[in-house]
PDB file of C-alpha atoms in Angstrom:
ATOM      1  CA  MET A  25     -35.449  18.198 -83.907  1.00 59.00           C
ATOM      2  CA  SER A  26     -38.115  19.609 -82.124  1.00 67.00           C
ATOM      3  CA  ALA A  27     -41.357  18.055 -81.560  1.00 82.00           C
ATOM      4  CA  HIS A  28     -43.138  20.456 -83.789  1.00 86.00           C
ATOM      5  CA  ASP A  29     -40.662  19.731 -87.017  1.00 90.00           C
ATOM      6  CA  ASP A  30     -41.458  15.321 -85.997  1.00 92.00           C
ATOM      7  CA  ALA A  31     -45.510  16.619 -86.098  1.00 92.00           C
ATOM      8  CA  ALA A  32     -45.229  18.122 -89.516  1.00 94.00           C
ATOM      9  CA  LEU A  33     -42.862  15.571 -91.208  1.00 96.00           C
ATOM     10  CA  LEU A  34     -45.180  13.120 -89.555  1.00 96.00           C
ATOM     11  CA  ILE A  35     -48.630  14.776 -91.734  1.00 97.00           C
ATOM     12  CA  GLN A  36     -45.965  14.969 -95.194  1.00 97.00           C
ATOM     13  CA  ILE A  37     -45.706  11.160 -94.480  1.00 98.00           C
ATOM     14  CA  ALA A  38     -49.280  10.770 -93.943  1.00 98.00           C
ATOM     15  CA  GLN A  39     -49.999  12.524 -97.374  1.00 98.00           C
ATOM     16  CA  TRP A  40     -47.129  10.564 -99.238  1.00 98.00           C
ATOM     17  CA  SER A  41     -48.948   7.406 -97.836  1.00 98.00           C
ATOM     18  CA  THR A  42     -52.226   8.737 -99.189  1.00 98.00           C
ATOM     19  CA  GLN A  43     -50.414   9.534-102.853  1.00 98.00           C
ATOM     20  CA  LEU A  44     -48.542   5.739-102.440  1.00 98.00           C
ATOM     21  CA  GLY A  45     -52.180   4.320-102.490  1.00 98.00           C
ATOM     22  CA  LEU A  46     -51.368   2.831 -98.581  1.00 98.00           C
ATOM     23  CA  GLN A  47     -54.443   2.717 -97.371  1.00 98.00           C
ATOM     24  CA  ASP A  48     -56.088   0.471-100.475  1.00 98.00           C
ATOM     25  CA  ALA A  49     -52.555  -1.802-100.284  1.00 98.00           C
ATOM     26  CA  THR A  50     -53.472  -2.172 -96.155  1.00 98.00           C
ATOM     27  CA  ARG A  51     -57.106  -2.590 -96.989  1.00 98.00           C
ATOM     28  CA  THR A  52     -55.486  -5.586 -99.263  1.00 98.00           C
ATOM     29  CA  LEU A  53     -53.134  -6.832 -96.434  1.00 98.00           C
ATOM     30  CA  TRP A  54     -55.592  -7.287 -93.753  1.00 98.00           C
ATOM     31  CA  SER A  55     -58.643  -9.108 -95.937  1.00 98.00           C
ATOM     32  CA  GLU A  56     -59.291 -12.399 -95.308  1.00 97.00           C
ATOM     33  CA  SER A  57     -58.439 -13.669 -98.549  1.00 97.00           C
ATOM     34  CA  PHE A  58     -54.742 -11.939 -98.080  1.00 98.00           C
ATOM     35  CA  ASP A  59     -51.692 -15.010 -98.087  1.00 98.00           C
ATOM     36  CA  PRO A  60     -48.769 -13.423 -96.350  1.00 98.00           C
ATOM     37  CA  GLU A  61     -46.963 -16.756 -97.305  1.00 98.00           C
ATOM     38  CA  ALA A  62     -47.770 -16.923-100.647  1.00 98.00           C
ATOM     39  CA  ALA A  63     -47.426 -13.315-101.378  1.00 98.00           C
ATOM     40  CA  THR A  64     -44.797 -12.014-103.702  1.00 98.00           C
ATOM     41  CA  THR A  65     -42.787  -8.448-104.046  1.00 98.00           C
ATOM     42  CA  ASP A  66     -44.788  -8.413-107.679  1.00 97.00           C
ATOM     43  CA  ASP A  67     -48.086  -7.777-105.596  1.00 98.00           C
ATOM     44  CA  ASP A  68     -48.721  -4.011-105.532  1.00 98.00           C
ATOM     45  CA  ALA A  69     -50.135  -4.018-102.034  1.00 98.00           C
ATOM     46  CA  VAL A  70     -47.013  -5.586-101.270  1.00 98.00           C
ATOM     47  CA  ALA A  71     -44.543  -3.114-102.744  1.00 98.00           C
ATOM     48  CA  THR A  72     -46.231  -0.377-101.343  1.00 98.00           C
ATOM     49  CA  VAL A  73     -46.302  -1.170 -98.197  1.00 98.00           C
ATOM     50  CA  LEU A  74     -42.556  -2.916 -98.251  1.00 98.00           C
ATOM     51  CA  ALA A  75     -41.444   0.842 -99.782  1.00 98.00           C
ATOM     52  CA  PHE A  76     -43.446   2.449 -97.476  1.00 98.00           C
ATOM     53  CA  GLY A  77     -41.897   0.558 -94.339  1.00 98.00           C
ATOM     54  CA  GLU A  78     -38.468   0.662 -95.653  1.00 98.00           C
ATOM     55  CA  THR A  79     -38.576   4.714 -95.956  1.00 98.00           C
ATOM     56  CA  VAL A  80     -40.287   5.433 -92.797  1.00 98.00           C
ATOM     57  CA  GLY A  81     -37.402   2.640 -91.317  1.00 98.00           C
ATOM     58  CA  THR A  82     -34.956   4.670 -92.887  1.00 98.00           C
ATOM     59  CA  LEU A  83     -36.193   8.089 -91.541  1.00 97.00           C
ATOM     60  CA  THR A  84     -35.946   6.751 -88.155  1.00 97.00           C
ATOM     61  CA  SER A  85     -33.141   4.915 -88.075  1.00 98.00           C
ATOM     62  CA  ARG A  86     -30.877   8.114 -89.178  1.00 97.00           C
ATOM     63  CA  GLY A  87     -32.973  10.040 -86.264  1.00 95.00           C
ATOM     64  CA  LEU A  88     -34.588  12.186 -89.018  1.00 95.00           C
ATOM     65  CA  ILE A  89     -37.956  11.318 -87.015  1.00 96.00           C
ATOM     66  CA  ASP A  90     -38.568  10.725 -83.550  1.00 95.00           C
ATOM     67  CA  THR A  91     -39.123   6.410 -83.561  1.00 96.00           C
ATOM     68  CA  ASP A  92     -41.866   6.443 -80.532  1.00 95.00           C
ATOM     69  CA  LEU A  93     -43.919   8.988 -83.013  1.00 95.00           C
ATOM     70  CA  ILE A  94     -44.450   6.652 -85.653  1.00 97.00           C
ATOM     71  CA  LEU A  95     -44.621   3.370 -83.436  1.00 97.00           C
ATOM     72  CA  ASP A  96     -47.548   5.644 -81.868  1.00 96.00           C
ATOM     73  CA  TRP A  97     -49.405   6.396 -85.181  1.00 96.00           C
ATOM     74  CA  LEU A  98     -48.704   3.047 -87.413  1.00 97.00           C
ATOM     75  CA  TRP A  99     -48.738  -0.735 -85.977  1.00 98.00           C
ATOM     76  CA  VAL A 100     -45.208  -1.346 -87.913  1.00 98.00           C
ATOM     77  CA  ALA A 101     -44.906  -4.669 -86.886  1.00 98.00           C
ATOM     78  CA  GLY A 102     -48.447  -5.603 -88.099  1.00 98.00           C
ATOM     79  CA  LEU A 103     -47.557  -4.626 -91.319  1.00 98.00           C
ATOM     80  CA  TRP A 104     -43.844  -6.094 -91.353  1.00 98.00           C
ATOM     81  CA  ARG A 105     -45.982  -9.493 -90.324  1.00 98.00           C
ATOM     82  CA  GLN A 106     -48.367  -9.385 -93.280  1.00 98.00           C
ATOM     83  CA  VAL A 107     -45.340  -8.568 -96.283  1.00 98.00           C
ATOM     84  CA  ALA A 108     -42.346 -10.476 -94.419  1.00 98.00           C
ATOM     85  CA  PRO A 109     -42.186 -13.316 -95.808  1.00 98.00           C
ATOM     86  CA  ALA A 110     -42.222 -11.783 -99.389  1.00 98.00           C
ATOM     87  CA  ALA A 111     -39.205  -9.256 -98.347  1.00 98.00           C
ATOM     88  CA  LEU A 112     -37.320 -12.203 -97.211  1.00 98.00           C
ATOM     89  CA  LYS A 113     -38.430 -13.880-100.500  1.00 98.00           C
ATOM     90  CA  ALA A 114     -36.865 -10.931-102.432  1.00 98.00           C
ATOM     91  CA  ARG A 115     -33.745 -11.120-100.053  1.00 98.00           C
ATOM     92  CA  ALA A 116     -32.984 -14.882-101.180  1.00 98.00           C
ATOM     93  CA  ARG A 117     -33.318 -14.036-104.863  1.00 97.00           C
ATOM     94  CA  PHE A 118     -31.712 -11.023-104.893  1.00 97.00           C
ATOM     95  CA  GLY A 119     -28.884 -12.088-102.349  1.00 98.00           C
ATOM     96  CA  VAL A 120     -29.042  -8.796-101.068  1.00 98.00           C
ATOM     97  CA  PRO A 121     -29.654  -9.420 -97.218  1.00 97.00           C
ATOM     98  CA  GLU A 122     -30.030  -5.513 -96.458  1.00 98.00           C
ATOM     99  CA  LEU A 123     -33.149  -5.444 -98.427  1.00 98.00           C
ATOM    100  CA  TYR A 124     -36.115  -3.860 -96.342  1.00 98.00           C
ATOM    101  CA  GLU A 125     -33.583  -4.007 -93.274  1.00 98.00           C
ATOM    102  CA  ASN A 126     -34.966  -0.787 -91.887  1.00 98.00           C
ATOM    103  CA  PHE A 127     -38.746  -1.452 -91.872  1.00 98.00           C
ATOM    104  CA  GLU A 128     -37.900  -5.043 -90.082  1.00 98.00           C
ATOM    105  CA  ALA A 129     -35.273  -3.406 -87.788  1.00 98.00           C
ATOM    106  CA  LEU A 130     -38.088  -0.934 -86.951  1.00 98.00           C
ATOM    107  CA  ALA A 131     -41.182  -3.825 -86.505  1.00 98.00           C
ATOM    108  CA  GLY A 132     -38.893  -5.608 -84.033  1.00 98.00           C
ATOM    109  CA  GLN A 133     -39.280  -2.084 -81.395  1.00 98.00           C
ATOM    110  CA  GLN A 134     -42.913  -2.709 -81.572  1.00 96.00           C
ATOM    111  CA  THR A 135     -43.977  -4.289 -78.448  1.00 78.00           C
TER     112      THR A 135
END
C-alpha cells in the first residue's frame, strides 16, 4: 500500500471514529471518575473503544494500514490500559482468549 493509500484510509478511520462516538468515549475513559477495574464491556464508552481498537488492530495486523502511522496518531497503549480489565473479564466470561487480541497486540507495540 502506498503512503497516500494509508493516509486516505487514516482519514476514513478518523471519520468513522467520529461516527462511532470515540471522542465522547475517550472523554469518559480519561475522566477522574472512570475506574478501569470496575468497568465492563456493558459500559458504552468501553464497548466503543474496544470496537474501535480491535478494528484498527485488525487492520494493522493484516498489513492493511501502516502500524507506525496508527501508533503515531493514536495512544493505543493508553486506550488499552483503560479498557483492558473489561476486555480480560469478557474473555474469561465467554471463554474466548482471542477476544480483543488485535487491540492488545497493537497496544503492546507502542513504546
